[in-house]
Amino acid sequence: MAVGEHLNAVSHPRRTQGSLVTLPKSDLEDPLSHAIGSRVLCVASFDSGQHIAEIVEQKKLEPDIFSYYVHYIDLDKRLDEWVVADKVSAYDGAQTAQQPLLSHTSSGLADAAAAADITQKMTRRLKRRYDEIHHTAPNVEELAPIDQHLEKEHQEKTKVKNIEVVELGRYDIDTWYYSPYPEPFASEKKLYICEYTLKYFKKKKTLVRHLAKTPLRHPPGDEIYRSPDPGHYPGDCATTPTIAVFEVDGKKNKVYCQSLCLLSKLFLDHKTLYYDVDPFLFYILCECDAEGYHIVGYFSKEKHSVEGYNLACILTLPPYQRKGYGRFLISFSYELSRKESRVGTPERPLSDLGQVSYRSYWTRVLLDLLREHRHHLSIKEIAELTAIRTDDIVKTLESLGLIKYWKGDHIISVTPRIIDEHMRTAAAQKTIGIDTGRLHWTPYMVSPANMKK
């Protein structure tokens, strides 16, 4: 089961969006249109640059006037969009885009690519760094044969984003991906979502009536953590605004958790969905103020994981990203593992952003620990102290060049100078600590009768 599997994916036929009507394929065979599947040059809304794109879908607005749904080649699906015909021009295969695809990378990678011929084969290391920065998914051909059919089926079902915007609390959030909301909600360009119950509505006035009737101003379930007041608590555990974490049982609060999965699918591409949320616990992170508890993000975990996974799905909502909340959620999942006296690891495969977040988290935790203990630790001891699985420790240290394999054992090879060099890079990353004295939680006990196949 992939990271984030909670809802059973269902596909809906493509619907009318506003006044745009999807026509049968035969009606779209017009000499003035670009065919579905063809490559074009397209001016993108996200940078006003011209990029090579593929026509995914098309609609006829008026006779001889088309709108196109395009996917930008080598960029993530979250950037796919509808564009008017005058943004699109023919591509003969030899033209180059006005804006190079590497223009948004970090300077180091951009310089490396610019220095070499763009057409030359990338090294595996450079390609991995490029994919991480651009959040590009692997090509279907790169997957195992058993996964290729499933991936093609997934791409077909989710190729056109249905809902474009959601209003959640004080934010209007542009969505990234398709989500299988039921009809008639799936045909709406914009949904209005209650940030406390996660119920969704087609109209703002219906949401307002709902908020007037419901007394709930926080997620259902139990509050298990609240950050200390910065005025009385020095250190990185204190936050402004105050944050809180609620534990929500998927079996006891099924509708809330299913609604959470539908919402998160708008921002997670490879999230295979199942309506069976009963086997999962959901940990909802909120910012707190006088009006209530505003959802920031969440992670889920299985109540009983045979594989030892301590996290199934993780998401920080776009308005709250780059504030340290993703790292906090990862750290919180490991604190729960420590409470359970076991090591843990996230369920695979990780999303693109999940991979970057976890690698960053593991790097910071391991470097802090090695610096504190002057690197006199074994892999087993590090796993016991951090609750991080040994495979994740070894791969992280290998990526940093801090481990060697000698006579059948992994040997940590590091000096204080090397640690300091790595820590300078990590120092700019925002970190929110966890005051374990404020974590009120006991591990979920699964009786043999309730352990499902």
Short mmCIF file of C-alpha atoms in Angstrom, two decimals:
data_model
loop_
_atom_site.label_atom_id
_atom_site.label_comp_id
_atom_site.label_asym_id
_atom_site.label_seq_id
_atom_site.Cartn_x
_atom_site.Cartn_y
_atom_site.Cartn_z
CA MET A 1 0.00 0.00 0.00
CA ALA A 2 1.47 3.36 -1.04
CA VAL A 3 1.94 6.27 1.30
CA GLY A 4 -1.44 7.89 1.88
CA GLU A 5 -3.78 5.07 0.86
CA HIS A 6 -7.11 5.58 2.60
CA LEU A 7 -9.88 6.11 0.04
CA ASN A 8 -10.96 3.82 -2.76
CA ALA A 9 -10.25 5.76 -5.95
CA VAL A 10 -13.23 6.20 -8.20
CA SER A 11 -13.19 7.91 -11.56
CA HIS A 12 -15.82 10.33 -12.70
CA PRO A 13 -16.60 11.20 -16.32
CA ARG A 14 -15.27 14.57 -17.27
CA ARG A 15 -17.90 17.24 -16.61
CA THR A 16 -18.81 20.71 -17.68
CA GLN A 17 -16.66 23.41 -16.05
CA GLY A 18 -18.48 26.71 -16.14
CA SER A 19 -19.44 27.39 -19.75
CA LEU A 20 -16.75 25.10 -21.18
CA VAL A 21 -18.26 21.96 -22.67
CA THR A 22 -16.17 18.85 -23.30
CA LEU A 23 -16.96 17.59 -26.77
CA PRO A 24 -16.77 14.07 -28.20
CA LYS A 25 -13.45 13.31 -29.81
CA SER A 26 -14.96 13.36 -33.30
CA ASP A 27 -16.14 16.95 -32.82
CA LEU A 28 -12.64 18.03 -31.85
CA GLU A 29 -10.97 16.90 -35.05
CA ASP A 30 -10.68 20.42 -36.34
CA PRO A 31 -7.74 21.66 -38.45
CA LEU A 32 -7.45 24.71 -36.19
CA SER A 33 -7.01 22.63 -33.02
CA HIS A 34 -4.01 20.78 -31.56
CA ALA A 35 -4.65 17.06 -31.20
CA ILE A 36 -4.77 15.35 -27.82
CA GLY A 37 -1.37 13.80 -27.15
CA SER A 38 0.52 16.24 -29.37
CA ARG A 39 3.38 18.36 -28.09
CA VAL A 40 3.21 22.14 -28.26
CA LEU A 41 4.97 25.23 -26.96
CA CYS A 42 2.88 26.84 -24.22
CA VAL A 43 3.19 30.04 -22.19
CA ALA A 44 2.79 28.91 -18.57
CA SER A 45 0.95 30.91 -15.94
CA PHE A 46 3.43 30.06 -13.17
CA ASP A 47 6.41 31.89 -14.71
CA SER A 48 5.14 33.44 -17.99
CA GLY A 49 7.83 31.42 -19.73
CA GLN A 50 7.36 29.23 -22.77
CA HIS A 51 7.60 25.49 -22.05
CA ILE A 52 7.22 22.31 -24.05
CA ALA A 53 3.87 20.76 -23.11
CA GLU A 54 1.58 17.90 -24.05
CA ILE A 55 -2.11 18.37 -24.84
CA VAL A 56 -4.06 16.26 -22.34
CA GLU A 57 -7.60 17.45 -23.07
CA GLN A 58 -9.30 20.12 -25.16
CA LYS A 59 -12.58 22.00 -25.18
CA LYS A 60 -14.28 24.13 -27.80
CA LEU A 61 -15.40 27.50 -26.44
CA GLU A 62 -16.80 28.83 -29.71
CA PRO A 63 -16.44 27.75 -33.31
CA ASP A 64 -12.70 27.67 -34.07
CA ILE A 65 -11.76 28.74 -30.50
CA PHE A 66 -10.26 26.11 -28.21
CA SER A 67 -9.07 25.77 -24.63
CA TYR A 68 -6.43 23.17 -23.79
CA TYR A 69 -5.49 21.25 -20.65
CA VAL A 70 -1.70 20.88 -20.83
CA HIS A 71 1.00 18.98 -18.98
CA TYR A 72 4.44 20.62 -18.99
CA ILE A 73 7.07 18.08 -19.97
CA ASP A 74 9.55 17.19 -17.16
CA LEU A 75 7.58 19.24 -14.61
CA ASP A 76 5.22 18.00 -11.93
CA LYS A 77 1.52 17.45 -12.62
CA ARG A 78 0.65 20.07 -10.02
CA LEU A 79 1.51 22.68 -12.68
CA ASP A 80 -0.95 21.24 -15.26
CA GLU A 81 -3.56 23.78 -16.26
CA TRP A 82 -6.20 24.94 -18.73
CA VAL A 83 -4.89 27.56 -21.16
CA VAL A 84 -6.52 29.53 -23.95
CA ALA A 85 -5.50 28.83 -27.52
CA ASP A 86 -3.39 31.96 -27.97
CA LYS A 87 -0.98 30.66 -25.29
CA VAL A 88 -0.25 27.60 -27.45
CA SER A 89 1.85 27.31 -30.58
CA ALA A 90 3.00 24.41 -32.73
CA TYR A 91 6.11 22.48 -31.76
CA ASP A 92 8.18 20.77 -34.46
CA GLY A 93 10.48 18.83 -32.14
CA ALA A 94 13.53 20.95 -32.89
CA GLN A 95 12.50 24.16 -31.17
CA THR A 96 13.61 25.01 -27.66
CA ALA A 97 11.55 26.67 -24.98
CA GLN A 98 12.25 30.33 -24.21
CA GLN A 99 12.70 29.50 -20.52
CA PRO A 100 15.12 26.59 -19.81
CA LEU A 101 13.61 23.95 -17.55
CA LEU A 102 16.59 24.20 -15.20
CA SER A 103 16.08 27.92 -14.60
CA HIS A 104 14.27 27.34 -11.29
CA THR A 105 16.86 25.06 -9.75
CA SER A 106 19.40 25.94 -7.14
CA SER A 107 22.36 27.73 -8.66
CA GLY A 108 24.70 24.78 -8.16
CA LEU A 109 22.60 22.40 -10.22
CA ALA A 110 21.74 25.03 -12.81
CA ASP A 111 25.40 25.86 -13.30
CA ALA A 112 26.31 22.19 -13.57
CA ALA A 113 23.68 21.60 -16.24
CA ALA A 114 24.57 24.80 -18.11
CA ALA A 115 28.23 23.90 -18.17
CA ALA A 116 27.44 20.59 -19.88
CA ASP A 117 25.48 19.94 -23.04
CA ILE A 118 21.81 19.70 -21.98
CA THR A 119 21.34 16.72 -24.27
CA GLN A 120 24.13 14.69 -22.70
CA LYS A 121 23.14 11.88 -20.40
CA MET A 122 22.81 12.99 -16.77
CA THR A 123 24.62 11.06 -14.09
CA ARG A 124 22.33 9.24 -11.67
CA ARG A 125 23.29 11.64 -8.90
CA LEU A 126 22.53 14.76 -10.97
CA LYS A 127 19.24 13.29 -12.21
CA ARG A 128 18.19 12.46 -8.64
CA ARG A 129 18.95 16.03 -7.52
CA TYR A 130 17.08 17.41 -10.54
CA ASP A 131 14.04 15.20 -9.82
CA GLU A 132 14.00 16.23 -6.15
CA ILE A 133 14.15 19.94 -6.94
CA HIS A 134 11.51 19.76 -9.68
CA HIS A 135 9.44 17.06 -7.93
CA THR A 136 9.33 15.00 -11.12
CA ALA A 137 7.90 11.51 -10.96
CA PRO A 138 9.71 8.59 -12.62
CA ASN A 139 8.70 7.69 -16.18
CA VAL A 140 6.34 4.75 -16.54
CA GLU A 141 9.12 2.85 -18.32
CA GLU A 142 11.35 3.21 -15.26
CA LEU A 143 8.87 1.35 -13.05
CA ALA A 144 8.79 -2.38 -12.46
CA PRO A 145 6.65 -4.17 -15.09
CA ILE A 146 4.05 -5.11 -12.47
CA ASP A 147 3.58 -1.41 -11.60
CA GLN A 148 3.43 -0.03 -15.15
CA HIS A 149 -0.19 -1.05 -15.78
CA LEU A 150 -1.32 0.42 -12.44
CA GLU A 151 0.55 3.66 -13.13
CA LYS A 152 -1.01 4.04 -16.59
CA GLU A 153 -4.46 3.40 -15.11
CA HIS A 154 -3.79 5.99 -12.40
CA GLN A 155 -2.64 8.56 -14.95
CA GLU A 156 -5.74 8.05 -17.08
CA LYS A 157 -8.13 8.47 -14.12
CA THR A 158 -6.44 11.55 -12.73
CA LYS A 159 -5.09 13.26 -15.85
CA VAL A 160 -7.38 16.30 -15.61
CA LYS A 161 -7.71 18.20 -12.36
CA ASN A 162 -11.39 18.57 -11.49
CA ILE A 163 -11.59 21.06 -8.59
CA GLU A 164 -9.44 24.16 -9.09
CA VAL A 165 -9.79 26.01 -5.76
CA VAL A 166 -10.91 25.25 -2.22
CA GLU A 167 -11.77 27.81 0.43
CA LEU A 168 -10.54 26.57 3.80
CA GLY A 169 -10.76 29.00 6.68
CA ARG A 170 -9.23 32.31 5.66
CA TYR A 171 -7.43 30.87 2.64
CA ASP A 172 -8.39 30.26 -0.97
CA ILE A 173 -6.04 27.44 -1.98
CA ASP A 174 -5.25 26.50 -5.58
CA THR A 175 -5.36 22.73 -5.87
CA TRP A 176 -2.65 20.57 -7.43
CA TYR A 177 -4.26 17.28 -8.43
CA TYR A 178 -7.48 15.40 -9.14
CA SER A 179 -9.48 14.16 -6.15
CA PRO A 180 -12.48 11.78 -6.34
CA TYR A 181 -15.05 13.91 -4.54
CA PRO A 182 -18.57 12.58 -5.15
CA GLU A 183 -20.94 14.29 -7.53
CA PRO A 184 -22.16 16.98 -7.76
CA PHE A 185 -19.14 18.37 -5.86
CA ALA A 186 -16.59 16.87 -8.29
CA SER A 187 -17.93 19.10 -11.09
CA GLU A 188 -17.46 22.35 -9.18
CA LYS A 189 -14.53 24.64 -9.90
CA LYS A 190 -14.48 25.73 -6.25
CA LEU A 191 -15.47 23.98 -3.03
CA TYR A 192 -16.08 25.56 0.37
CA ILE A 193 -14.73 23.43 3.22
CA CYS A 194 -15.32 23.79 6.95
CA GLU A 195 -11.92 23.81 8.59
CA TYR A 196 -13.31 22.20 11.76
CA THR A 197 -15.47 19.35 10.41
CA LEU A 198 -13.99 19.19 6.85
CA LYS A 199 -17.50 18.98 5.40
CA TYR A 200 -17.57 20.37 1.87
CA PHE A 201 -20.13 22.59 0.16
CA LYS A 202 -20.81 24.05 -3.26
CA LYS A 203 -21.82 27.48 -1.99
CA LYS A 204 -20.37 29.92 0.51
CA LYS A 205 -23.76 30.62 2.10
CA THR A 206 -24.22 26.91 2.86
CA LEU A 207 -20.87 26.86 4.62
CA VAL A 208 -21.82 29.95 6.63
CA ARG A 209 -25.06 28.27 7.76
CA HIS A 210 -23.12 25.14 8.71
CA LEU A 211 -20.63 27.15 10.80
CA ALA A 212 -23.51 28.88 12.59
CA LYS A 213 -25.04 25.53 13.55
CA THR A 214 -21.99 23.48 14.51
CA PRO A 215 -20.42 24.13 17.94
CA LEU A 216 -17.24 22.28 16.96
CA ARG A 217 -14.15 24.50 16.66
CA HIS A 218 -11.50 21.78 16.66
CA PRO A 219 -10.98 18.33 15.11
CA PRO A 220 -12.86 15.44 16.71
CA GLY A 221 -10.82 13.14 18.93
CA ASP A 222 -8.39 13.85 21.76
CA GLU A 223 -5.91 16.69 22.08
CA ILE A 224 -2.61 14.96 22.90
CA TYR A 225 -0.14 17.85 22.61
CA ARG A 226 -0.03 21.62 22.87
CA SER A 227 3.08 23.77 22.50
CA PRO A 228 4.17 25.92 25.44
CA ASP A 229 3.70 29.68 25.66
CA PRO A 230 6.81 31.46 24.33
CA GLY A 231 6.51 34.04 27.11
CA HIS A 232 7.15 31.41 29.77
CA TYR A 233 9.19 28.79 27.94
CA PRO A 234 12.50 29.50 26.19
CA GLY A 235 13.66 27.30 23.35
CA ASP A 236 12.36 25.97 20.05
CA CYS A 237 9.35 24.13 21.57
CA ALA A 238 7.45 27.41 22.13
CA THR A 239 5.55 28.66 19.10
CA THR A 240 3.57 31.68 17.97
CA PRO A 241 0.79 30.95 17.35
CA THR A 242 0.32 28.02 19.71
CA ILE A 243 0.02 24.66 17.96
CA ALA A 244 -1.87 21.56 19.05
CA VAL A 245 -2.10 17.95 17.88
CA PHE A 246 -5.30 15.86 17.97
CA GLU A 247 -5.49 12.09 17.64
CA VAL A 248 -8.51 11.02 15.57
CA ASP A 249 -9.56 7.38 15.27
CA GLY A 250 -10.64 6.49 11.72
CA LYS A 251 -13.16 4.01 13.03
CA LYS A 252 -14.81 6.41 15.49
CA ASN A 253 -14.76 9.44 13.17
CA LYS A 254 -15.10 7.87 9.74
CA VAL A 255 -16.72 10.78 7.87
CA TYR A 256 -14.16 13.31 9.13
CA CYS A 257 -11.25 11.06 8.15
CA GLN A 258 -12.67 10.29 4.71
CA SER A 259 -13.17 14.02 4.12
CA LEU A 260 -9.57 14.60 5.23
CA CYS A 261 -8.37 12.05 2.67
CA LEU A 262 -10.37 13.70 -0.11
CA LEU A 263 -8.89 17.07 0.82
CA SER A 264 -5.34 15.75 0.98
CA LYS A 265 -5.68 14.04 -2.42
CA LEU A 266 -5.97 17.53 -3.95
CA PHE A 267 -2.32 18.03 -2.96
CA LEU A 268 -0.90 14.49 -3.24
CA ASP A 269 -0.64 12.87 -6.65
CA HIS A 270 0.23 9.25 -5.97
CA LYS A 271 -2.22 8.79 -3.14
CA THR A 272 -4.19 5.65 -3.89
CA LEU A 273 -7.40 6.08 -2.01
CA TYR A 274 -9.49 3.71 0.07
CA TYR A 275 -12.68 4.47 1.96
CA ASP A 276 -11.61 2.02 4.65
CA VAL A 277 -10.14 4.43 7.20
CA ASP A 278 -10.96 2.17 10.18
CA PRO A 279 -7.41 0.72 10.52
CA PHE A 280 -5.81 4.17 10.79
CA LEU A 281 -5.16 6.84 13.39
CA PHE A 282 -4.90 10.42 12.18
CA TYR A 283 -2.80 13.08 13.91
CA ILE A 284 -4.11 16.55 13.06
CA LEU A 285 -1.83 19.56 13.56
CA CYS A 286 -3.60 22.87 14.23
CA GLU A 287 -2.75 26.49 14.87
CA CYS A 288 -4.77 27.84 17.80
CA ASP A 289 -6.32 31.27 18.32
CA ALA A 290 -9.42 32.77 19.90
CA GLU A 291 -11.61 31.56 17.02
CA GLY A 292 -10.60 27.91 17.26
CA TYR A 293 -8.15 25.31 15.98
CA HIS A 294 -7.19 25.74 12.33
CA ILE A 295 -5.93 22.65 10.50
CA VAL A 296 -2.36 23.00 9.25
CA GLY A 297 -1.55 19.44 8.23
CA TYR A 298 -1.64 15.86 9.41
CA PHE A 299 -0.11 12.44 9.29
CA SER A 300 -1.72 9.04 9.59
CA LYS A 301 -0.45 5.69 10.79
CA GLU A 302 -1.83 2.18 10.94
CA LYS A 303 -3.07 1.01 14.30
CA HIS A 304 -1.15 -2.19 13.75
CA SER A 305 1.65 -2.27 11.16
CA VAL A 306 3.31 -5.63 10.62
CA GLU A 307 6.09 -3.89 8.64
CA GLY A 308 6.84 -1.45 11.47
CA TYR A 309 5.65 1.67 9.64
CA ASN A 310 5.14 4.67 11.92
CA LEU A 311 3.59 6.88 9.23
CA ALA A 312 1.30 6.14 6.28
CA CYS A 313 0.52 9.58 4.82
CA ILE A 314 1.74 13.09 5.58
CA LEU A 315 0.65 16.49 4.31
CA THR A 316 1.22 20.12 5.21
CA LEU A 317 -1.39 22.30 3.50
CA PRO A 318 0.15 24.79 1.01
CA PRO A 319 -0.52 28.01 3.02
CA TYR A 320 1.45 26.56 5.94
CA GLN A 321 4.43 25.11 4.09
CA ARG A 322 7.99 26.32 4.70
CA LYS A 323 7.21 27.04 8.35
CA GLY A 324 8.72 23.89 9.85
CA TYR A 325 5.41 22.08 10.23
CA GLY A 326 6.33 19.16 7.95
CA ARG A 327 9.48 18.49 9.95
CA PHE A 328 7.46 18.80 13.16
CA LEU A 329 4.99 16.13 11.98
CA ILE A 330 7.83 13.76 11.06
CA SER A 331 9.49 14.37 14.43
CA PHE A 332 6.17 13.78 16.18
CA SER A 333 5.77 10.40 14.47
CA TYR A 334 9.16 9.35 15.84
CA GLU A 335 8.27 10.58 19.32
CA LEU A 336 5.27 8.23 19.21
CA SER A 337 7.60 5.41 18.13
CA ARG A 338 9.83 6.13 21.12
CA LYS A 339 6.76 5.94 23.35
CA GLU A 340 6.08 2.53 21.83
CA SER A 341 9.72 1.51 22.44
CA ARG A 342 10.27 0.58 18.81
CA VAL A 343 11.98 1.90 15.71
CA GLY A 344 9.86 3.14 12.83
CA THR A 345 9.99 4.14 9.21
CA PRO A 346 7.51 5.82 6.83
CA GLU A 347 5.43 3.70 4.50
CA ARG A 348 6.74 3.54 0.94
CA PRO A 349 6.61 4.93 -1.62
CA LEU A 350 7.05 8.45 -0.29
CA SER A 351 5.66 11.39 -2.21
CA ASP A 352 8.15 13.72 -3.89
CA LEU A 353 7.98 16.30 -1.12
CA GLY A 354 7.95 13.50 1.47
CA GLN A 355 11.28 12.18 0.22
CA VAL A 356 12.90 15.60 0.49
CA SER A 357 11.42 16.21 3.95
CA TYR A 358 12.50 12.87 5.36
CA ARG A 359 16.03 13.07 4.00
CA SER A 360 16.35 16.54 5.52
CA TYR A 361 14.95 15.36 8.88
CA TRP A 362 17.17 12.28 9.11
CA THR A 363 20.23 14.34 8.19
CA ARG A 364 19.61 16.94 10.89
CA VAL A 365 18.82 14.38 13.62
CA LEU A 366 21.87 12.23 12.87
CA LEU A 367 24.28 15.16 12.66
CA ASP A 368 22.98 16.60 15.95
CA LEU A 369 23.43 13.22 17.62
CA LEU A 370 26.92 12.61 16.25
CA ARG A 371 28.03 16.06 17.31
CA GLU A 372 26.60 15.59 20.82
CA HIS A 373 28.24 12.18 21.30
CA ARG A 374 31.44 13.05 19.42
CA HIS A 375 30.55 10.34 16.87
CA HIS A 376 31.28 7.49 19.32
CA LEU A 377 28.09 5.62 18.46
CA SER A 378 27.19 2.46 16.59
CA ILE A 379 24.33 2.20 14.08
CA LYS A 380 22.35 0.14 16.60
CA GLU A 381 22.83 2.73 19.33
CA ILE A 382 21.71 5.53 17.00
CA ALA A 383 18.56 3.55 16.14
CA GLU A 384 17.77 3.08 19.84
CA LEU A 385 18.23 6.80 20.58
CA THR A 386 16.33 8.15 17.58
CA ALA A 387 13.75 5.40 16.79
CA ILE A 388 14.93 5.64 13.15
CA ARG A 389 15.23 2.29 11.36
CA THR A 390 18.82 1.18 10.69
CA ASP A 391 18.33 1.08 6.88
CA ASP A 392 17.33 4.76 6.90
CA ILE A 393 20.32 5.63 9.10
CA VAL A 394 22.78 3.83 6.83
CA LYS A 395 21.40 5.33 3.61
CA THR A 396 21.42 8.85 5.08
CA LEU A 397 25.00 8.55 6.32
CA GLU A 398 26.04 7.10 2.94
CA SER A 399 24.51 10.09 1.15
CA LEU A 400 26.58 12.36 3.41
CA GLY A 401 29.75 10.32 2.89
CA LEU A 402 29.99 9.61 6.63
CA ILE A 403 30.01 5.81 6.64
CA LYS A 404 32.29 3.07 5.37
CA TYR A 405 31.84 -0.68 4.99
CA TRP A 406 34.78 -2.54 6.52
CA LYS A 407 35.12 -6.26 7.29
CA GLY A 408 31.39 -6.86 7.09
CA ASP A 409 30.38 -3.92 9.29
CA HIS A 410 29.28 -0.33 8.75
CA ILE A 411 31.77 2.04 10.37
CA ILE A 412 30.89 5.70 10.96
CA SER A 413 33.76 7.83 9.70
CA VAL A 414 33.37 11.47 10.67
CA THR A 415 35.24 14.41 12.20
CA PRO A 416 33.88 17.46 14.04
CA ARG A 417 34.90 19.64 11.08
CA ILE A 418 32.84 17.57 8.64
CA ILE A 419 29.82 17.66 10.95
CA ASP A 420 30.11 21.44 11.31
CA GLU A 421 30.24 21.83 7.52
CA HIS A 422 27.03 19.85 7.10
CA MET A 423 25.35 21.62 10.01
CA ARG A 424 25.95 25.02 8.45
CA THR A 425 23.75 23.93 5.56
CA ALA A 426 21.03 22.64 7.90
CA ALA A 427 21.15 25.66 10.25
CA ALA A 428 18.86 27.78 8.06
CA GLN A 429 16.04 25.24 8.23
CA LYS A 430 13.23 26.16 10.61
CA THR A 431 12.81 23.65 13.43
CA ILE A 432 9.96 23.34 15.93
CA GLY A 433 10.89 21.25 18.94
CA ILE A 434 8.62 18.93 20.91
CA ASP A 435 8.29 19.23 24.68
CA THR A 436 7.79 15.55 25.51
CA GLY A 437 6.47 16.49 28.95
CA ARG A 438 3.42 17.94 27.19
CA LEU A 439 2.79 14.83 25.08
CA HIS A 440 -0.11 12.98 26.70
CA TRP A 441 -0.41 9.76 24.75
CA THR A 442 -0.42 6.03 25.26
CA PRO A 443 0.14 3.52 22.44
CA TYR A 444 -2.94 2.09 20.76
CA MET A 445 -3.53 -1.45 21.96
CA VAL A 446 -4.84 -3.84 19.31
CA SER A 447 -6.53 -6.95 20.68
CA PRO A 448 -6.10 -10.18 18.67
CA ALA A 449 -9.85 -10.14 17.93
CA ASN A 450 -9.56 -6.72 16.29
CA MET A 451 -6.41 -7.42 14.27
CA LYS A 452 -7.70 -7.57 10.74
CA LYS A 453 -6.25 -9.66 8.02
#
